[in-house]
Amino acid sequence: MTQTTEAAAQAPRTGKKRTRIHRAWFVAAVTFVTIIGAAAFRSLPGLLIDPLHEDFGWSRGTIGAAVSINLALYGLTAPFAAALMDRYGIRRVVAVALTVIAAGSGLTVWMTAAWQLLLCWGLLVGLGSGSMALAFAATVTNRWFTERRGLVTGILTAASASGQLIFLPVLSWMVEKHDWRPAAVTVALAALAVVPFVWLLLRDHPADVGLKPYGAKEFVPKPEPVPGAARRAVTVLFKAARTGPFWLLAGTFAICGASTNGLIQTHFVPAAHDHGMPITAAASLLAVIGVFDVVGTIASGWFTDRFDARRLLAVYYALRGISLLFLPMLLGPSVHPPMLFFIVFYGLDWVATVPPTVALCREHYGDDSAIVFGWVLASHQVGAALVAFVGGVVRDVFGDYDMIWYASGALCAAAALMALVIRRRPTALVPAVA
C-alpha cells in the first residue's frame, strides 16, 4: 500500500502514470563504466613485455617483477579497500584511485630506468587498482540494493571482462602499429575520463539523496564512518588463520591466481608472439577469454546453488590443469580450431572458481565471510604476482615458456586435491550462537 501511494504521488498531474527509474540503477551504471574504464590497465601488462624488452633491454624477469608488484598490491590492498570506503566514502576513494592509476600509467612514458617501471606500474597502479578491487562493486551493491543484489553483482563483475574485451584489441593494435607509449597514455586518459562521472554522479549512500535502497521497505540512514574497520580486517585474518579451511581455500585460490592473472593474462601474448602469432591476434584471443569468462561465472554460480562446492572446485582445477598441459602443443603462428577450443574451454573456467570459493567462505566463517574472502582474494593475487615474475625468469633462462605451462598444470592438479580435502561443516554448526 505504501509503495502504491508513493507512486501515485510521483505521477504527473495530467493523469498519466509515470514509472521512475530508481537512482540505484544510475549508480550501478556509473560503477559499471568506471570498472570498464579501469579495466584498461588490467589489459596492458601482457602487451608491454616484448616492447619494453626491445626498447630498454630489460630482462623479462625485471618486467615481470613490476607486474608482480602490481598484482600483489592489488590483492593486499583489497581487504582494506572497504574500510577506506567506510571511512572516507566511495566517491573520494574511487576518484583518488583512478587519478593514481592515471599518474602511474602516464609517467611510464618518461621512464628511463627499470626502478621507475617498478614504481609507476608496480606501486602506483597496484595501489590504485587495489583500492577499486571487488570491494568497490560489493560496497555499491550492498549499500544501494536490497533486491537484485545477485544480478547487480554479476553485472559489475562482468564489467571487468567487458573492459578487457574493449581495450585489448585497441591497445594491441597501438603497440604493434605505433609504440607502447600511446597505449600507456590511452590507459591514463581512460582512467582520468571516468573521474568526472564518479565525482558528479556517484553517491556514497542512498540517504545522501533522500532515497531508500532499491527494494527496501524502509528508509536506511547513512551509517557513521567506521574507523575501526581496518582493525577488524586484521583481527578476522588472525582468527581465520587458526583454522584449516582458510589455508586450503587460500592455497587453492593462490593457484587460481597463478594459473590465470599471473600466467595467461601476463604471459600468453608474448608466448604466442614467440611462436610467430601477431600481437593483435594473440590479444584478441585473450579478449575472447573475457567473453566466455562471463558465461562460465554465471553458470558456476548456478551450479554452486545445486552441487557440493568442494567437488565443483576440484573439477574446475582439474580441467584447467589438463588444458594448460596441452597449451604448448597448440601455440603457433596462426589461430586454428584446437586453439579456439582451448580459448573457449579455458575462458569458461577462468573465474568459475569464485562462486564456490565464496560459498565455502560463507559456510565456514558466517558473518566474517566477506572479510575472509578478501584475504583469500589477496592470496589469489600473491599467487598471480609470483608466477608473473617467475614466468619472465623462465623465459629468460630457457628461451620459452613451456616449463611454466607444465608447472602450472601440475599446480592445478594439486589444487583439485586440496579442494576435496576441505572438510564440510555439519549443518547443526552453521547457525551462529549468540
XYZ file of C-alpha atoms in Angstrom:
434
model
C 0.000 0.000 0.000
C 2.809 2.417 0.859
C 4.593 1.836 -2.476
C 1.330 2.466 -4.376
C 0.775 5.734 -2.530
C 4.335 6.905 -3.250
C 3.991 6.016 -6.930
C 0.739 7.943 -7.136
C 2.320 10.967 -5.504
C 5.168 10.915 -8.010
C 2.875 10.682 -11.057
C 2.350 13.874 -13.103
C -0.905 15.765 -12.653
C -2.018 15.028 -16.224
C -3.332 11.680 -15.016
C -0.716 9.591 -16.829
C 1.190 7.149 -14.643
C 4.919 7.673 -14.727
C 7.473 4.980 -13.984
C 10.634 6.360 -12.463
C 13.934 4.534 -12.594
C 15.471 4.224 -9.167
C 18.695 6.201 -8.640
C 20.425 2.940 -7.653
C 20.468 1.822 -11.285
C 22.247 5.031 -12.344
C 24.803 4.475 -9.592
C 25.261 0.895 -10.835
C 25.684 2.199 -14.389
C 28.388 4.669 -13.293
C 30.098 1.868 -11.379
C 29.940 -0.340 -14.484
C 31.507 2.374 -16.672
C 34.158 3.045 -14.033
C 35.176 -0.602 -13.871
C 35.286 -0.794 -17.676
C 37.484 2.322 -17.831
C 39.752 0.931 -15.154
C 39.978 -2.407 -16.994
C 42.363 -0.777 -19.463
C 45.252 -1.050 -17.023
C 44.448 -4.749 -16.491
C 44.783 -5.299 -20.248
C 48.166 -3.656 -20.795
C 50.896 -5.576 -18.848
C 50.996 -8.617 -21.122
C 51.337 -6.343 -24.149
C 54.335 -4.466 -22.714
C 56.760 -7.317 -22.015
C 58.274 -7.631 -25.507
C 58.241 -3.888 -26.393
C 59.939 -2.887 -23.117
C 62.466 -5.680 -23.541
C 63.295 -4.435 -27.038
C 63.341 -0.702 -26.151
C 65.343 -0.801 -22.929
C 66.992 -4.218 -22.940
C 65.431 -5.061 -19.575
C 65.073 -8.750 -18.840
C 61.614 -10.257 -18.882
C 62.165 -11.155 -15.248
C 62.588 -7.459 -14.383
C 59.465 -6.503 -16.324
C 57.622 -9.411 -14.745
C 58.683 -8.089 -11.313
C 56.797 -4.827 -11.986
C 53.678 -6.796 -12.956
C 54.255 -8.945 -9.878
C 54.276 -5.912 -7.542
C 51.146 -4.627 -9.286
C 49.258 -7.896 -8.801
C 50.418 -8.351 -5.201
C 49.354 -4.840 -4.177
C 46.042 -5.298 -5.988
C 45.330 -8.237 -3.713
C 46.851 -6.966 -0.466
C 45.056 -3.612 -0.717
C 41.676 -5.264 -1.365
C 40.859 -6.294 2.249
C 41.337 -2.671 3.353
C 39.506 -1.060 0.423
C 36.100 -1.470 2.046
C 37.481 0.064 5.244
C 38.730 3.072 3.276
C 35.312 3.480 1.645
C 33.560 3.235 5.021
C 35.882 5.873 6.446
C 36.167 8.349 3.559
C 33.308 7.446 1.190
C 33.117 5.567 -2.094
C 33.345 8.644 -4.302
C 36.541 10.018 -2.780
C 38.352 6.680 -2.686
C 37.469 5.760 -6.275
C 38.295 9.234 -7.662
C 41.698 9.219 -5.947
C 42.345 5.622 -7.073
C 41.641 6.480 -10.718
C 43.912 9.522 -10.511
C 46.729 7.427 -9.028
C 46.290 4.851 -11.819
C 46.423 7.611 -14.444
C 49.582 9.067 -12.892
C 51.286 5.676 -12.692
C 50.476 4.773 -16.286
C 51.177 8.232 -17.728
C 54.557 8.633 -16.029
C 55.887 5.471 -17.682
C 56.175 7.465 -20.934
C 59.192 9.325 -19.470
C 60.878 6.451 -17.634
C 64.494 5.568 -18.413
C 65.349 3.050 -15.687
C 63.810 -0.218 -14.516
C 63.168 1.077 -10.975
C 60.821 3.675 -12.481
C 58.749 0.881 -14.029
C 58.593 -0.811 -10.621
C 57.487 2.470 -9.034
C 54.949 3.578 -11.665
C 53.397 0.387 -12.925
C 54.098 -1.699 -9.843
C 53.479 0.590 -6.864
C 51.178 3.376 -8.119
C 48.961 1.368 -10.459
C 48.947 -1.538 -7.976
C 47.710 0.643 -5.101
C 45.158 2.404 -7.296
C 43.745 -0.789 -8.758
C 43.683 -2.486 -5.343
C 41.518 0.337 -3.995
C 38.984 -0.473 -6.728
C 39.032 -4.245 -6.383
C 35.962 -6.353 -5.643
C 35.257 -4.132 -2.617
C 34.042 -1.331 -4.924
C 31.355 -3.403 -6.606
C 30.439 -5.151 -3.345
C 30.106 -1.885 -1.403
C 27.944 -0.255 -4.072
C 25.718 -3.331 -4.280
C 25.316 -3.687 -0.509
C 24.508 -0.007 0.046
C 22.240 0.730 -2.902
C 20.385 -2.570 -3.402
C 18.267 -4.765 -1.165
C 16.753 -6.704 -4.061
C 18.568 -7.938 -7.188
C 21.931 -7.997 -5.423
C 22.989 -11.173 -7.206
C 22.113 -9.735 -10.609
C 23.923 -6.459 -9.934
C 26.990 -8.246 -8.575
C 27.115 -10.418 -11.697
C 26.792 -7.405 -13.990
C 29.514 -5.436 -12.203
C 31.801 -8.467 -12.143
C 31.250 -8.840 -15.886
C 32.328 -5.214 -16.384
C 35.978 -6.142 -15.952
C 35.743 -8.800 -18.662
C 33.848 -6.347 -20.889
C 36.581 -3.754 -20.411
C 39.191 -6.324 -21.334
C 37.236 -7.138 -24.491
C 37.055 -3.439 -25.422
C 40.626 -2.402 -24.662
C 42.788 -5.422 -25.518
C 42.371 -5.292 -29.330
C 42.737 -1.488 -29.362
C 45.826 -1.433 -27.156
C 47.458 -4.320 -29.007
C 46.900 -2.503 -32.316
C 48.547 0.629 -30.869
C 51.538 -1.340 -29.573
C 52.040 -3.156 -32.874
C 51.426 -0.252 -35.264
C 52.802 2.673 -33.287
C 54.530 2.114 -29.960
C 53.827 1.099 -26.374
C 53.797 4.748 -25.244
C 50.485 5.714 -26.935
C 48.947 2.638 -25.305
C 50.173 3.748 -21.864
C 48.790 7.252 -22.450
C 45.450 5.756 -23.531
C 45.219 3.855 -20.244
C 45.962 7.057 -18.311
C 43.344 9.029 -20.240
C 40.746 6.277 -19.843
C 41.195 6.380 -16.069
C 41.057 10.183 -15.955
C 37.998 10.341 -18.226
C 35.949 8.406 -15.691
C 36.831 10.670 -12.718
C 34.240 13.410 -13.557
C 31.472 10.804 -13.857
C 32.426 9.345 -10.487
C 32.600 12.734 -8.783
C 29.386 14.146 -10.267
C 27.117 11.102 -10.486
C 28.264 8.617 -7.845
C 26.923 8.969 -4.316
C 28.146 7.122 -1.251
C 24.732 6.119 0.116
C 21.021 6.359 -0.871
C 20.454 8.521 2.226
C 22.676 11.195 0.639
C 19.888 11.862 -1.875
C 16.973 11.053 0.442
C 16.190 7.625 -1.058
C 15.688 4.114 0.219
C 17.931 1.373 -1.225
C 16.373 -0.337 -4.232
C 13.817 -2.859 -2.966
C 13.992 -1.725 0.668
C 10.741 -1.324 2.607
C 12.101 1.317 4.943
C 14.479 4.248 4.759
C 18.038 3.284 5.746
C 20.057 6.050 7.427
C 23.651 6.526 6.365
C 25.975 4.790 8.827
C 28.646 6.751 10.634
C 32.262 6.353 9.425
C 33.860 3.195 10.802
C 37.437 3.997 11.818
C 37.969 0.521 13.282
C 37.144 -1.408 10.097
C 40.801 -1.940 9.174
C 41.499 -3.331 12.650
C 38.608 -5.745 12.222
C 40.033 -6.938 8.897
C 43.304 -7.850 10.615
C 41.503 -9.424 13.587
C 39.414 -11.618 11.280
C 42.577 -12.670 9.437
C 44.262 -13.904 12.631
C 41.074 -15.657 13.713
C 40.603 -17.426 10.357
C 44.297 -18.306 10.118
C 43.834 -20.649 13.085
C 41.506 -22.861 11.015
C 42.387 -25.442 8.381
C 39.784 -24.494 5.741
C 41.238 -20.979 5.493
C 44.649 -22.250 4.431
C 43.154 -24.719 1.969
C 40.948 -22.015 0.439
C 43.840 -19.547 0.357
C 46.124 -22.173 -1.188
C 43.683 -23.179 -3.913
C 42.896 -19.549 -4.724
C 46.602 -18.696 -4.870
C 46.952 -21.415 -7.513
C 43.887 -19.960 -9.251
C 45.620 -16.578 -9.485
C 48.886 -18.177 -10.554
C 47.199 -20.021 -13.432
C 45.070 -17.054 -14.630
C 46.183 -13.452 -13.978
C 49.811 -14.318 -13.331
C 50.194 -16.803 -16.190
C 47.716 -16.370 -19.043
C 46.901 -12.679 -18.649
C 50.573 -11.720 -18.290
C 52.427 -14.211 -20.482
C 50.008 -15.572 -23.096
C 50.523 -12.731 -25.596
C 54.364 -12.778 -25.509
C 54.342 -16.611 -25.578
C 52.099 -16.657 -28.645
C 54.282 -13.970 -30.229
C 57.324 -16.204 -29.650
C 55.607 -18.748 -31.920
C 55.043 -16.192 -34.679
C 51.493 -15.132 -33.871
C 50.829 -11.383 -34.376
C 50.292 -9.453 -31.145
C 46.853 -8.280 -32.261
C 45.712 -11.864 -32.915
C 47.020 -13.077 -29.536
C 45.408 -10.142 -27.720
C 42.103 -10.815 -29.482
C 42.203 -14.404 -28.237
C 42.768 -13.105 -24.722
C 39.772 -10.802 -25.143
C 37.611 -13.759 -26.204
C 38.565 -15.454 -22.934
C 36.930 -12.464 -21.227
C 33.654 -13.120 -23.070
C 33.416 -16.766 -22.022
C 34.624 -15.831 -18.556
C 31.245 -14.092 -18.022
C 29.291 -17.151 -19.191
C 31.366 -19.505 -17.058
C 30.992 -17.401 -13.914
C 27.212 -17.181 -14.201
C 26.958 -20.927 -14.859
C 29.249 -21.665 -11.919
C 27.001 -19.633 -9.630
C 24.028 -21.711 -10.774
C 25.967 -24.948 -10.153
C 27.117 -23.743 -6.724
C 23.498 -23.428 -5.590
C 22.894 -27.069 -6.501
C 26.117 -29.059 -6.012
C 28.891 -29.523 -3.463
C 31.221 -26.509 -3.791
C 34.286 -28.614 -2.941
C 33.656 -31.024 -5.804
C 32.998 -28.155 -8.196
C 36.358 -26.614 -7.298
C 38.095 -29.951 -7.782
C 36.543 -30.331 -11.240
C 37.383 -26.759 -12.261
C 41.023 -27.004 -11.211
C 41.490 -30.449 -12.740
C 40.096 -29.337 -16.097
C 42.178 -26.149 -16.043
C 45.324 -28.159 -15.318
C 44.662 -30.527 -18.208
C 44.097 -27.626 -20.616
C 47.383 -25.964 -19.596
C 49.310 -29.179 -20.246
C 48.074 -29.122 -23.856
C 48.733 -25.416 -24.470
C 52.428 -25.721 -25.560
C 51.331 -28.036 -28.382
C 48.645 -25.576 -29.546
C 50.709 -22.393 -29.823
C 51.610 -21.492 -33.405
C 51.796 -18.640 -35.914
C 48.087 -18.719 -36.723
C 44.750 -19.207 -34.985
C 43.435 -22.731 -35.630
C 40.390 -24.684 -34.337
C 42.195 -26.509 -31.485
C 43.474 -23.169 -30.173
C 39.979 -21.692 -30.367
C 38.684 -24.706 -28.423
C 41.305 -24.052 -25.733
C 40.328 -20.368 -25.544
C 36.614 -21.184 -25.128
C 37.268 -24.021 -22.672
C 39.760 -22.025 -20.605
C 37.557 -18.906 -20.674
C 34.619 -20.820 -19.194
C 36.901 -21.901 -16.330
C 38.706 -18.547 -15.806
C 36.836 -17.266 -12.711
C 34.366 -20.108 -12.331
C 36.209 -20.821 -9.070
C 34.879 -17.635 -7.430
C 31.256 -18.670 -6.588
C 32.166 -21.985 -4.885
C 35.073 -20.304 -3.037
C 32.738 -17.579 -1.750
C 30.183 -20.249 -0.772
C 32.787 -22.172 1.243
C 33.906 -18.966 2.982
C 30.275 -18.277 3.887
C 29.769 -21.849 5.120
C 32.778 -21.789 7.438
C 33.009 -18.149 8.543
C 29.456 -16.772 8.596
C 29.286 -13.025 9.211
C 33.041 -12.681 8.708
C 32.947 -14.449 5.342
C 33.256 -11.272 3.227
C 36.426 -10.203 5.035
C 37.808 -13.744 4.949
C 37.174 -13.844 1.205
C 39.051 -10.537 0.925
C 42.119 -12.218 2.413
C 41.610 -15.305 0.255
C 41.496 -12.926 -2.730
C 44.785 -11.444 -1.510
C 46.328 -14.929 -1.704
C 44.970 -15.164 -5.261
C 46.895 -12.040 -6.243
C 50.055 -13.106 -4.412
C 49.993 -16.351 -6.417
C 49.449 -14.328 -9.585
C 52.319 -11.996 -8.667
C 54.707 -14.882 -8.070
C 54.032 -16.542 -11.423
C 54.103 -13.204 -13.289
C 57.695 -12.838 -12.079
C 58.746 -16.494 -12.356
C 57.280 -16.750 -15.867
C 59.514 -13.921 -17.061
C 62.565 -15.541 -15.455
C 61.751 -18.917 -17.053
C 61.520 -17.239 -20.474
C 64.887 -15.518 -19.918
C 66.636 -18.704 -18.796
C 65.131 -21.342 -21.092
C 64.115 -19.273 -24.111
C 60.464 -20.384 -23.994
C 57.525 -20.711 -21.614
C 56.970 -24.476 -21.831
C 58.166 -25.253 -18.318
C 55.832 -22.709 -16.732
C 52.806 -24.155 -18.579
C 53.590 -27.660 -17.322
C 54.323 -26.479 -13.775
C 51.040 -24.568 -13.639
C 49.145 -27.621 -14.860
C 50.687 -29.639 -12.027
C 49.753 -26.935 -9.501
C 46.141 -27.056 -10.695
C 46.115 -30.818 -10.066
C 47.333 -30.126 -6.513
C 44.581 -27.506 -6.074
C 41.954 -30.076 -7.129
C 43.143 -32.423 -4.367
C 43.265 -29.582 -1.818
C 39.651 -28.675 -2.614
C 38.499 -32.203 -1.851
C 40.330 -32.139 1.497
C 38.311 -29.144 2.748
C 36.003 -30.550 5.384
C 32.288 -29.952 5.276
C 30.851 -28.092 8.199
C 27.987 -30.015 9.823
C 24.618 -28.362 9.279
C 23.998 -28.211 13.004
C 27.032 -25.979 13.491
C 26.182 -23.432 10.816
C 23.830 -21.164 12.814
C 25.709 -18.570 14.842
C 25.459 -18.873 18.602
C 24.555 -15.622 20.298
